[in-house]
Coordinates of C-alpha atoms and ligand atoms in Angstrom, one line a residue:
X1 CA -7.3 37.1 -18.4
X2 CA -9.1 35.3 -15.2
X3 CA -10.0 32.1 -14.4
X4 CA -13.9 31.6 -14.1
X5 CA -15.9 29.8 -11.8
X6 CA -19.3 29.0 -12.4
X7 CA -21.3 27.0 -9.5
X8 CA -24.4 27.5 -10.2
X9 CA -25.3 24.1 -10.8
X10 CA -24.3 22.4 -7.5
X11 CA -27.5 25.0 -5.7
X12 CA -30.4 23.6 -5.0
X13 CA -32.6 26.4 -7.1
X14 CA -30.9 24.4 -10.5
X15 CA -30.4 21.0 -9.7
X16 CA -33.2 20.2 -7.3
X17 CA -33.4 17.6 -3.8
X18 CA -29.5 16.6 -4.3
X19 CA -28.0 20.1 -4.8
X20 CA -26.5 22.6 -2.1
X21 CA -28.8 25.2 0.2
X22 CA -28.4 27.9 2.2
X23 CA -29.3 25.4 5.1
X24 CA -26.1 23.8 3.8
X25 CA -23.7 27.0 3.9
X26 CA -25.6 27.9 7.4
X27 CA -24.3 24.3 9.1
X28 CA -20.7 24.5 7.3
X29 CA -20.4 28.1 8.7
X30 CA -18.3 27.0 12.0
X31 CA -15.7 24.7 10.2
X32 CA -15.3 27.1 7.3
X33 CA -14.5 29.8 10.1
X34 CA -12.0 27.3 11.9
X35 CA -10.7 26.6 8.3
X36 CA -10.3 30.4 7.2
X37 CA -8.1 31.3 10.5
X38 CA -6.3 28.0 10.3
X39 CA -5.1 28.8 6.6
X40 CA -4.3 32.6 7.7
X41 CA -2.3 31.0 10.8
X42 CA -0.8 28.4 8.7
X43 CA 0.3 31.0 5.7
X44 CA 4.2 31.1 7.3
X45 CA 4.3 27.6 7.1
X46 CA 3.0 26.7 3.9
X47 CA 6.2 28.0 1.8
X48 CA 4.5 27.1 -1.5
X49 CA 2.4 30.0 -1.0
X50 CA 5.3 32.2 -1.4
X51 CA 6.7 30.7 -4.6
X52 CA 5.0 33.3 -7.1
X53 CA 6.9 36.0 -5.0
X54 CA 10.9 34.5 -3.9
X55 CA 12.2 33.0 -6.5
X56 CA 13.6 35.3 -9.2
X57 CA 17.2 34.5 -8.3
X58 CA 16.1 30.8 -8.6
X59 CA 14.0 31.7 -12.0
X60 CA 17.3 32.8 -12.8
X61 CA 19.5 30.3 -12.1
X62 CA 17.2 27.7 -14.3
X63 CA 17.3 30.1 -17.7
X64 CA 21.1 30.2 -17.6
X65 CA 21.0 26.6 -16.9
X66 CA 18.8 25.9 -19.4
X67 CA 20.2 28.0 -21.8
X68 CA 23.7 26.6 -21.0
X69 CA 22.7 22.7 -21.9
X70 CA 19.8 22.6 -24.1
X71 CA 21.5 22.9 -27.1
X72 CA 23.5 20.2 -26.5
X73 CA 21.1 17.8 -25.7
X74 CA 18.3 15.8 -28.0
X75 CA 16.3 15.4 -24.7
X76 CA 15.6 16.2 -21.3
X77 CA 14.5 13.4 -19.4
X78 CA 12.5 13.7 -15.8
X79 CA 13.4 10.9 -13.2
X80 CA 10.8 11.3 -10.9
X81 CA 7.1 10.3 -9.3
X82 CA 3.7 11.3 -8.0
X83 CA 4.8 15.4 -7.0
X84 CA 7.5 15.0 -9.3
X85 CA 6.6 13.7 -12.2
X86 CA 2.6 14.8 -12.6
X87 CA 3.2 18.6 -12.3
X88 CA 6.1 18.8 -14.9
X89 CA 3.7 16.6 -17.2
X90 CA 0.7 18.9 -17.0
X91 CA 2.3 21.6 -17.8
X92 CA 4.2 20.3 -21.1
X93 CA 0.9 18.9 -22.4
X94 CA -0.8 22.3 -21.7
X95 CA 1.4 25.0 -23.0
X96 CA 3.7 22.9 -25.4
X97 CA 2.6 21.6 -28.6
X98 CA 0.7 18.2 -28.0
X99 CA 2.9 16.4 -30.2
X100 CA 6.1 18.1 -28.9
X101 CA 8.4 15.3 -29.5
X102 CA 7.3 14.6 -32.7
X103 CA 8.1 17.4 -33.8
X104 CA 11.6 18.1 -35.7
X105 CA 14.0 20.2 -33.6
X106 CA 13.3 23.6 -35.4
X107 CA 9.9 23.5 -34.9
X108 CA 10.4 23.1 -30.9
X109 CA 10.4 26.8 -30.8
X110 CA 9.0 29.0 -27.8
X111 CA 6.2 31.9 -29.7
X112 CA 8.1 31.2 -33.0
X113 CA 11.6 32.3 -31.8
X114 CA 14.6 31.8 -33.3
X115 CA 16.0 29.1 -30.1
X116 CA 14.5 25.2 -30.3
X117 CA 14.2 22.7 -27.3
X118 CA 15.1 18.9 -26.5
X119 CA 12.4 16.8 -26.6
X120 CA 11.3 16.0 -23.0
X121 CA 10.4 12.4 -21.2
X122 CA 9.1 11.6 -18.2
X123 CA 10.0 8.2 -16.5
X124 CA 7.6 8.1 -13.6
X125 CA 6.7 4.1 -13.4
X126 CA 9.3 1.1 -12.7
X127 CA 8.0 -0.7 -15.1
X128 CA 11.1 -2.9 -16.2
X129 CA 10.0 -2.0 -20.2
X130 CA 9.8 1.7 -19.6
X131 CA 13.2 2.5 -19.8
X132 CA 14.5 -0.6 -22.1
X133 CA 12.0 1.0 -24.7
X134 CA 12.7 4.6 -23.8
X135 CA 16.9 3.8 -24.5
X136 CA 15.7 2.2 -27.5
X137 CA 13.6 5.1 -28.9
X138 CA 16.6 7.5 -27.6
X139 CA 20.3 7.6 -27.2
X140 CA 20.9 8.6 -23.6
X141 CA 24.1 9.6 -24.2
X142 CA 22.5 12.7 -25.8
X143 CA 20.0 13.4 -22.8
X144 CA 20.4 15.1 -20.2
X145 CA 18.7 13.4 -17.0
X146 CA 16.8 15.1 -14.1
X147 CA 16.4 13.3 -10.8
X148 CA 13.7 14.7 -8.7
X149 CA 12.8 13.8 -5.4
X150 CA 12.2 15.4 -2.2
X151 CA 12.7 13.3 -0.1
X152 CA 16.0 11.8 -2.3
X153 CA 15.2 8.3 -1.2
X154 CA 11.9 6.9 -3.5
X155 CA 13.0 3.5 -4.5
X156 CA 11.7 4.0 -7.9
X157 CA 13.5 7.3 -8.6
X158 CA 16.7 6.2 -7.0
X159 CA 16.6 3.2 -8.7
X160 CA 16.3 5.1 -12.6
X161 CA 19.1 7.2 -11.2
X162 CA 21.3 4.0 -10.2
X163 CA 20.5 2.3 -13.8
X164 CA 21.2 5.8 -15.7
X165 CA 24.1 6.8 -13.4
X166 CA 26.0 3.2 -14.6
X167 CA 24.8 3.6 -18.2
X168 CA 26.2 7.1 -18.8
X169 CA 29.5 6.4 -17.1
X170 CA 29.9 2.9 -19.2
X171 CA 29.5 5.0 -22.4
X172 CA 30.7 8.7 -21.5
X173 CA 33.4 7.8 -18.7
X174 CA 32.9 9.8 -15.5
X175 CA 33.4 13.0 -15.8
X176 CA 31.5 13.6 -18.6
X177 CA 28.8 11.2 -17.6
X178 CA 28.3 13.8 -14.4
X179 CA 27.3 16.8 -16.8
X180 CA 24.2 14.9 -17.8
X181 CA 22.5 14.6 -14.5
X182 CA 21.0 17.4 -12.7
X183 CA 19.8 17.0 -9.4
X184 CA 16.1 18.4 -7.5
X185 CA 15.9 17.8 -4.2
X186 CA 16.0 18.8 -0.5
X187 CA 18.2 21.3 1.3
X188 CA 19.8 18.5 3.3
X189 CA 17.8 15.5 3.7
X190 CA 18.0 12.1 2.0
X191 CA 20.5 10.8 0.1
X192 CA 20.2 12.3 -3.2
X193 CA 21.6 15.8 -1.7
X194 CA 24.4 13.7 -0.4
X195 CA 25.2 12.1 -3.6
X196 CA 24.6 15.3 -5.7
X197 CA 27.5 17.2 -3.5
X198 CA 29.8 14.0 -3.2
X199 CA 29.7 13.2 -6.6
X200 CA 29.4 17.0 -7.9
X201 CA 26.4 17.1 -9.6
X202 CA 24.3 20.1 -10.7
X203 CA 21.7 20.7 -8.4
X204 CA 18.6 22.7 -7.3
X205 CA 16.6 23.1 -4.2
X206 CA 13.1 21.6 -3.2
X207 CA 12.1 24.9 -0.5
X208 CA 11.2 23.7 3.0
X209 CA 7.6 23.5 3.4
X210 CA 7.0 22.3 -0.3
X211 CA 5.8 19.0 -0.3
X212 CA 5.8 16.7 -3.5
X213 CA 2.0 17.8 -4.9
X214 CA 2.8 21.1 -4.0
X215 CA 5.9 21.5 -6.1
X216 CA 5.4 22.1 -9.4
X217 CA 5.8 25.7 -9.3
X218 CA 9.3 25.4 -7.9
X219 CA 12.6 24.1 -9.6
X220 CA 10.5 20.8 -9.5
X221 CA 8.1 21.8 -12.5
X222 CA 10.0 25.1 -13.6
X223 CA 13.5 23.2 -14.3
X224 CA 11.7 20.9 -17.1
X225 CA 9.2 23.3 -17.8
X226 CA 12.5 25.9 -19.1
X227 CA 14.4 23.4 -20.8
X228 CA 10.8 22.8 -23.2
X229 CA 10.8 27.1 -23.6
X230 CA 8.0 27.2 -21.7
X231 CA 7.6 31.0 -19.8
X232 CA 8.6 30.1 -16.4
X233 CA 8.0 33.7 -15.3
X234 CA 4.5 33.4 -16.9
X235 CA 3.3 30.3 -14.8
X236 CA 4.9 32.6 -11.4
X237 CA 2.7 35.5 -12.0
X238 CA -0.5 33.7 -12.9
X239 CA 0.1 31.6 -9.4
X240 CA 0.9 35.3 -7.8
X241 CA -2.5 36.8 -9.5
X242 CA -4.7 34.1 -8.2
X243 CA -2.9 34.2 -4.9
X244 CA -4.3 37.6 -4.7
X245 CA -7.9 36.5 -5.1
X246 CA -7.6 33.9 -2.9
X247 CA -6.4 36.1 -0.1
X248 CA -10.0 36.9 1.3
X249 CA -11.6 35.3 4.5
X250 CA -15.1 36.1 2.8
X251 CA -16.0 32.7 0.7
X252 CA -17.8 34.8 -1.6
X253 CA -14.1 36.8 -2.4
X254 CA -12.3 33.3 -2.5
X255 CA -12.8 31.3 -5.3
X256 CA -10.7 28.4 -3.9
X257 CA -12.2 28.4 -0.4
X258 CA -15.9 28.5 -2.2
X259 CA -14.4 25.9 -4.6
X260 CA -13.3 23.6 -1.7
X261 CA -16.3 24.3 0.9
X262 CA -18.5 23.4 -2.2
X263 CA -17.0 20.1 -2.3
X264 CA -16.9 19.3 1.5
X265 CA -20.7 20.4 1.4
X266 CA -21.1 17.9 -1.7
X267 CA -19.3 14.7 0.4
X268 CA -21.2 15.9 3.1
X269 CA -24.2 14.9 1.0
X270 CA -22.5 11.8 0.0
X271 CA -20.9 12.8 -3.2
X272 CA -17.8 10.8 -2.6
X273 CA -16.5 11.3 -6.2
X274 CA -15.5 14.5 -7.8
X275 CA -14.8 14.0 -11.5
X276 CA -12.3 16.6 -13.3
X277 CA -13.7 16.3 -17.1
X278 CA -11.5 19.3 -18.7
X279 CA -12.5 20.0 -22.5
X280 CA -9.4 20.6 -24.2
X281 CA -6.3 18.0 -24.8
X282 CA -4.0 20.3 -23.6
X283 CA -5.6 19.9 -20.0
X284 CA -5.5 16.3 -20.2
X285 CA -3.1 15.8 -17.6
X286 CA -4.4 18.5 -15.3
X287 CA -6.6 16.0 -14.5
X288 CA -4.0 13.3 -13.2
X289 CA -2.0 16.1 -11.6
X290 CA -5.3 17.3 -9.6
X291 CA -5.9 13.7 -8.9
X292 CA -3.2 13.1 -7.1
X293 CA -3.5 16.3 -4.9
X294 CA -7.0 15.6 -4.6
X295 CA -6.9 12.3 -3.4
X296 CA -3.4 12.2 -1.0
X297 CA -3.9 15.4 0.3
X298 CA -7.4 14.8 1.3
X299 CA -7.9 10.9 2.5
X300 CA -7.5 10.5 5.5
X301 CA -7.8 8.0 8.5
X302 CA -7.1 10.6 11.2
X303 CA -8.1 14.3 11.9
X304 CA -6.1 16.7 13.1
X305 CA -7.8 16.1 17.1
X306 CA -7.0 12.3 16.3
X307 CA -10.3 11.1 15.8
X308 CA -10.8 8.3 13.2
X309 CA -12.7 9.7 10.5
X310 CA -11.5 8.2 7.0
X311 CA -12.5 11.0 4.8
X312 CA -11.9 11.3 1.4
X313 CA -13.1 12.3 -2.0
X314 CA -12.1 10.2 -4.7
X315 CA -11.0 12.1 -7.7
X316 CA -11.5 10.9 -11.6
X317 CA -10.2 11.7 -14.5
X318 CA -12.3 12.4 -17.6
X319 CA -12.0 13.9 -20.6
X320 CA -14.3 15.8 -22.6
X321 CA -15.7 15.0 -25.2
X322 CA -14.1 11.6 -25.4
X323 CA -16.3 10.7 -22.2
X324 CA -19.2 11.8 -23.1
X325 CA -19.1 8.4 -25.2
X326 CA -17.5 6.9 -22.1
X327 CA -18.3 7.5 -18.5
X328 CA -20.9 10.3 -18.8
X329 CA -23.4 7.8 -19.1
X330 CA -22.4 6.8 -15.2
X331 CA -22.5 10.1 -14.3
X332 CA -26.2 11.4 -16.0
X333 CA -28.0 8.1 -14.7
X334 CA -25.8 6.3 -12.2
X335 CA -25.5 7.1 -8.0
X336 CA -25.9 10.7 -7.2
X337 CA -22.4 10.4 -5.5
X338 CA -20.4 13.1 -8.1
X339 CA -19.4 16.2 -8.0
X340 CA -18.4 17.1 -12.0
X341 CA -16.2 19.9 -12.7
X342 CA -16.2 20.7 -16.4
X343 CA -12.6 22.5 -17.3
X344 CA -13.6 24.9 -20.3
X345 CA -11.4 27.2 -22.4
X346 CA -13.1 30.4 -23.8
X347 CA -10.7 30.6 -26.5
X348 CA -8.8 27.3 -28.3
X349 CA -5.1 28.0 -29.9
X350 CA -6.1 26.4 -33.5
X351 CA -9.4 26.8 -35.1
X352 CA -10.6 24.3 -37.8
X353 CA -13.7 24.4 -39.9
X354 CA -16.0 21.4 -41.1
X355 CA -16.4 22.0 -45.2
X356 CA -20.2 22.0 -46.0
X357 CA -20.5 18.5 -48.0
X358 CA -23.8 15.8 -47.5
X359 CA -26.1 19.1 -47.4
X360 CA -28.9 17.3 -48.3
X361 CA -28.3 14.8 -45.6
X362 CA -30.0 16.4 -42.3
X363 CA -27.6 13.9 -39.8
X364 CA -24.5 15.4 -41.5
X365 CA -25.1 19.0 -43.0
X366 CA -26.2 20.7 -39.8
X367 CA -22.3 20.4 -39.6
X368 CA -21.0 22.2 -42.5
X369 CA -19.4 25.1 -42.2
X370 CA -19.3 24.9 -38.0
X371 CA -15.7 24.9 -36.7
X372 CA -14.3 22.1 -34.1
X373 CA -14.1 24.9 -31.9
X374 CA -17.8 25.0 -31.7
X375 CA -18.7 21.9 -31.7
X376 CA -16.9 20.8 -28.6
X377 CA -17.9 24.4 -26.5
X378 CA -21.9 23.3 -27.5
X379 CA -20.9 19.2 -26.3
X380 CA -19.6 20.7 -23.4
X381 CA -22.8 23.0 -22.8
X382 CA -24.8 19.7 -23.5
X383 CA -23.3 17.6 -20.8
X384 CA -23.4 20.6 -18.8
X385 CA -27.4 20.9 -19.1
X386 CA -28.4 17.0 -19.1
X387 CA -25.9 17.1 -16.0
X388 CA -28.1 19.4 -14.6
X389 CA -31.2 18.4 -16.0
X390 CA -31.1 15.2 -14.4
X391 CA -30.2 16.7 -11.1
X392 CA -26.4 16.0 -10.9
X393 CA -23.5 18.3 -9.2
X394 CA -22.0 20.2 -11.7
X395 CA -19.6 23.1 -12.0
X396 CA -17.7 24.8 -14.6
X397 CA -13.9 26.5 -14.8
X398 CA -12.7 28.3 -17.4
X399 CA -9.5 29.6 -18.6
X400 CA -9.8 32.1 -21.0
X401 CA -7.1 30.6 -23.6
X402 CA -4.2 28.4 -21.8
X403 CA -1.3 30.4 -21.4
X404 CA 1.4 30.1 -18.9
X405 CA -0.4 32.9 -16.6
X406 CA -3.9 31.5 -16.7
X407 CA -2.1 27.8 -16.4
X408 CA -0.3 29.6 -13.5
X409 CA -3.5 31.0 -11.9
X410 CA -5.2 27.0 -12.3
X411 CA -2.5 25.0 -10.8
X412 CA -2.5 27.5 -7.5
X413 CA -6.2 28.1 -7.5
X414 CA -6.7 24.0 -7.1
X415 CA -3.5 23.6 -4.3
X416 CA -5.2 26.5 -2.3
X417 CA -8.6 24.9 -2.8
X418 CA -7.0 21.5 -1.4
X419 CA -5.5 23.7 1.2
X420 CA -8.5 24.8 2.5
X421 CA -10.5 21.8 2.0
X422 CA -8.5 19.6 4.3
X423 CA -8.7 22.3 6.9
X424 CA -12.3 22.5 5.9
X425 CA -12.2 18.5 6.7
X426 CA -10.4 19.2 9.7
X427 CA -7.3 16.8 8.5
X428 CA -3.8 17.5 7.6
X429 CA -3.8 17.8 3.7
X430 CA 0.2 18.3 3.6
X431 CA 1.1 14.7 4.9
X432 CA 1.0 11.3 3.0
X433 CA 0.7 8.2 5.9
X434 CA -0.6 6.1 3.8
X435 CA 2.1 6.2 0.7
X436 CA 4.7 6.7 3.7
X437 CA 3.3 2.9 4.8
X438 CA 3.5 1.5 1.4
X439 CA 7.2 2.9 1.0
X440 CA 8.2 1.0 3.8
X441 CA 7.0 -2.3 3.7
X442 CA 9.0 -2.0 0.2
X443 CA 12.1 -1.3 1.8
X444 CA 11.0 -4.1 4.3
X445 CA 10.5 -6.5 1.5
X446 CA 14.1 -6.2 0.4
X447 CA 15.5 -6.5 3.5
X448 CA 16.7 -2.7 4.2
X449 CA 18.4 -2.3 7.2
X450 CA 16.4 -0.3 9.3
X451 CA 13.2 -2.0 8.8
X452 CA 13.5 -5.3 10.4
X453 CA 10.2 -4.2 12.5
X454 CA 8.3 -4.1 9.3
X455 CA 9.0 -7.2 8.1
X456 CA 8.1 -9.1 11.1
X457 CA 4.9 -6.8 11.1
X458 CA 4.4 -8.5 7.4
X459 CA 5.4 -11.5 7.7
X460 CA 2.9 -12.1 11.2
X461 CA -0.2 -10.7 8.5
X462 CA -2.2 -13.9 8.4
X463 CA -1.4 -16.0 5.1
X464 CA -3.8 -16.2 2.3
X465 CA -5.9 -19.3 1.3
X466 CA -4.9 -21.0 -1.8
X467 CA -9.0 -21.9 -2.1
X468 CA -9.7 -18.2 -2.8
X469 CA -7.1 -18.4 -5.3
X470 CA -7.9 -19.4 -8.9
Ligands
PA5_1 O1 3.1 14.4 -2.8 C1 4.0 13.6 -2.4 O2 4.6 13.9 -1.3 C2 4.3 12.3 -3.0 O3 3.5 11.9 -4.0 C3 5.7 12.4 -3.6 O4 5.7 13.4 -4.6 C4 6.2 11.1 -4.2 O5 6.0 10.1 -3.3 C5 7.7 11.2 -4.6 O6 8.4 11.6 -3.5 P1 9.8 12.2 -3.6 O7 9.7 13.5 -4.3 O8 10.3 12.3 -2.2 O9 10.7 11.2 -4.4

């Protein structure tokens, strides 16, 4: 069970004047050399790429983990953001039932077996209602809380972790308030690792050279992903499977260099905006975890020689076929400045038939008797030819049913398709200036020691005028 790629529609041959040409492939040929010996080079460095293959002791670890605390828990709840809260998101929503935490405990089962799962949560924002409404729907007393951050110092996930730290203790006392907070973080640096040995929490390991978007396939994304009975293993294989077939220098081998070098082509030809449009609900969130690797991985203001270049492509989420009633509209008839990836599945989970009522009514009894199942594959294969018809980017991806291997084989097919395409762009796609900025003048804003340079910096930022104001 592989995943597909279908690119015919971005040629020139389908889609006309806008599309890609051999001329095209023939100019990108000396970056996309450059870009194919930097990612060899690079290999050692970019741990990530070794996750489907070192981790079994780890993989370990997390089942008897998981198996130690879940029953004794109504819910598992992720402290985290961006890299750490996306991944383990996208992965629920696409291998777990989509109303998971609906359901009643016994039927939060893994393929029907015996064992049943906490209900899982993911705090990502600071919003100050998130977590009043999330205590209200949930007694955290009866959760057990994972705080996840690299870097151990994100105001937002330290902050949860102060709040829920305080809480549990109030109510449990200390030492049993420590048993509900498990720790992901880095080797040594930040605070978090500090706090997690001082304090003696449970704790596991964000590798070196795994950076936030790049994390979900290590105790980041697995640690959640166990505690909801999802096949851990599963996701590791599929990620070691694609690694395989994205091991070639030849672009027509490597479906994630062709997948990336496709898009540089397309921004070269002024398609700053690649929409991910998957057609299933369980890939919802694919979409926001892609966006975020997309877009900070890829923009920009500096290349790797130091030139300014401000490159980007900005990434969109879309669902089909709810946006065929929304955005598709934009994308058929508006600026030819998209490239559309349409994320297909050969084979749903459920299948559910329309009965054959209002025969006589043309509008309606074309209908009976079709299954869901077909009516969103031939919406999909609509959008896909007016797409095309009117001359617009388009590409396809298919999974052949989602299942932790093929969800596996996605998630590292796109990081080593970002990978390439910021070699491709000739930037660094592993570093995050730009969030790194807006981090700081945060901690400048409250005063944090350290940052007194900041401040000044923000506070000498010419004031706004009150007449623009209204
Ligand atoms: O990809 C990234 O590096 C970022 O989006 C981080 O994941 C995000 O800022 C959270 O950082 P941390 O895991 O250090 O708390």
């Amino acid at each position: 069970m592989n995943l597909r790629m279908d690119y015919n529609n971005v040629l020139s041959s389908r889609i006309g004047k806008e599309g890609i040409t051999q001329a095209d492939f023939d100019a990108l040929k000396p970056a996309a050399e450059k870009a194919s010996q930097t990612m060899a080079d690079n290999r050692p460095a970019m741990k990530w790429r070794e996750l489907p293959y070192n981790q079994a002791e780890i993989v370990a670890g997390i089942k008897a983990y998981a198996a130690e605390m879940k029953d004794g828990i109504d819910a598992f709840v992720v402290l985290g953001i961006g890299g750490s809260a996306l991944g383990p998101m996208a992965v629920q929503q696409a291998l777990n039932h989509p109303f998971y935490n609906e359901l009643p405990r016994e039927k939060r089962t893994a393929n029907g077996a015996a064992d049943s799962f906490p209900k899982l949560y993911v705090v990502d924002n600071v919003d100050p209602e998130r977590l009043v409404y999330l205590f209200q729907t949930i007694d955290p007393t009866r959760c057990l809380f994972n705080v996840i951050s690299k870097s151990g110092s994100t105001s937002e996930t330290m902050s949860q972790f102060m709040i829920i730290k305080a809480l549990l203790e109030e109510r449990l006392g200390k030492e049993a308030a420590r048993k509900r907070i498990v720790c992901t973080t880095d080797k040594e640096k930040g605070n978090l690792i500090k706090i997690a040995k001082e304090e003696d929490y449970k704790y596991f390991i964000v590798p070196d050279g795994v950076g936030g978007r790049f994390s979900q396939l290590c105790p980041v994304g697995l640690l959640p992903a166990a505690f909801c009975g999802i096949d851990i293993g599963g996701l590791l294989e599929g990620a070691a499977q694609m690694d395989e077939r994205c091991k070639s220098p030849c672009i027509h081998e490597n479906p994630a260099y062709m997948f990336a070098a496709l898009h540089v082509m397309a921004l070269n030809k002024g398609k700053n905006v690649t929409v991910v449009m998957p057609y299933a609900d369980s890939l919802k969130f694919i979409s926001d975890w892609f966006a975020q690797l997309w877009g900070e991985s890829l923009g920009k203001h500096f290349d790797l020689d130091g030139n300014v270049v401000n490159v980007g492509q900005t990434p969109v989420k879309a669902l089909g076929v709810t946006d065929q009633h929304s955005q598709v509209q934009l994308y058929a008839e508006g600026p030819y400045d998209k490239m559309i990836v349409l994320l297909g599945v050969d084979e749903y989970r459920e299948t559910i038939t329309i009965p054959k009522l209002y025969e006589d009514m043309p509008s309606l009894g074309f209908l009976g008797g079709v299954t869901h199942n077909d009516l969103i594959k031939n919406e999909q294969l609509a959008t896909e030819y007016a797409l095309t018809k009117s001359g617009r980017m388009n590409m396809t991806l298919t999974l052949p049913r989602v299942t932790p291997q093929t969800l596996g084989q996605l998630l590292y097919f796109f990081e080593v398709a970002t990978a390439y395409a910021g070699y491709l762009l000739n930037i660094d796609p592993f570093d995050q200036p730009g969030v790194e900025e807006g981090k700081n003048a945060t901690y400048a804003l409250f005063g944090r020691p350290g940052y007194e340079a900041k401040k000044a910096e923000m506070d000498a930022a010419p004031p706004k005028d009150d007449k623009y104001v209204m």
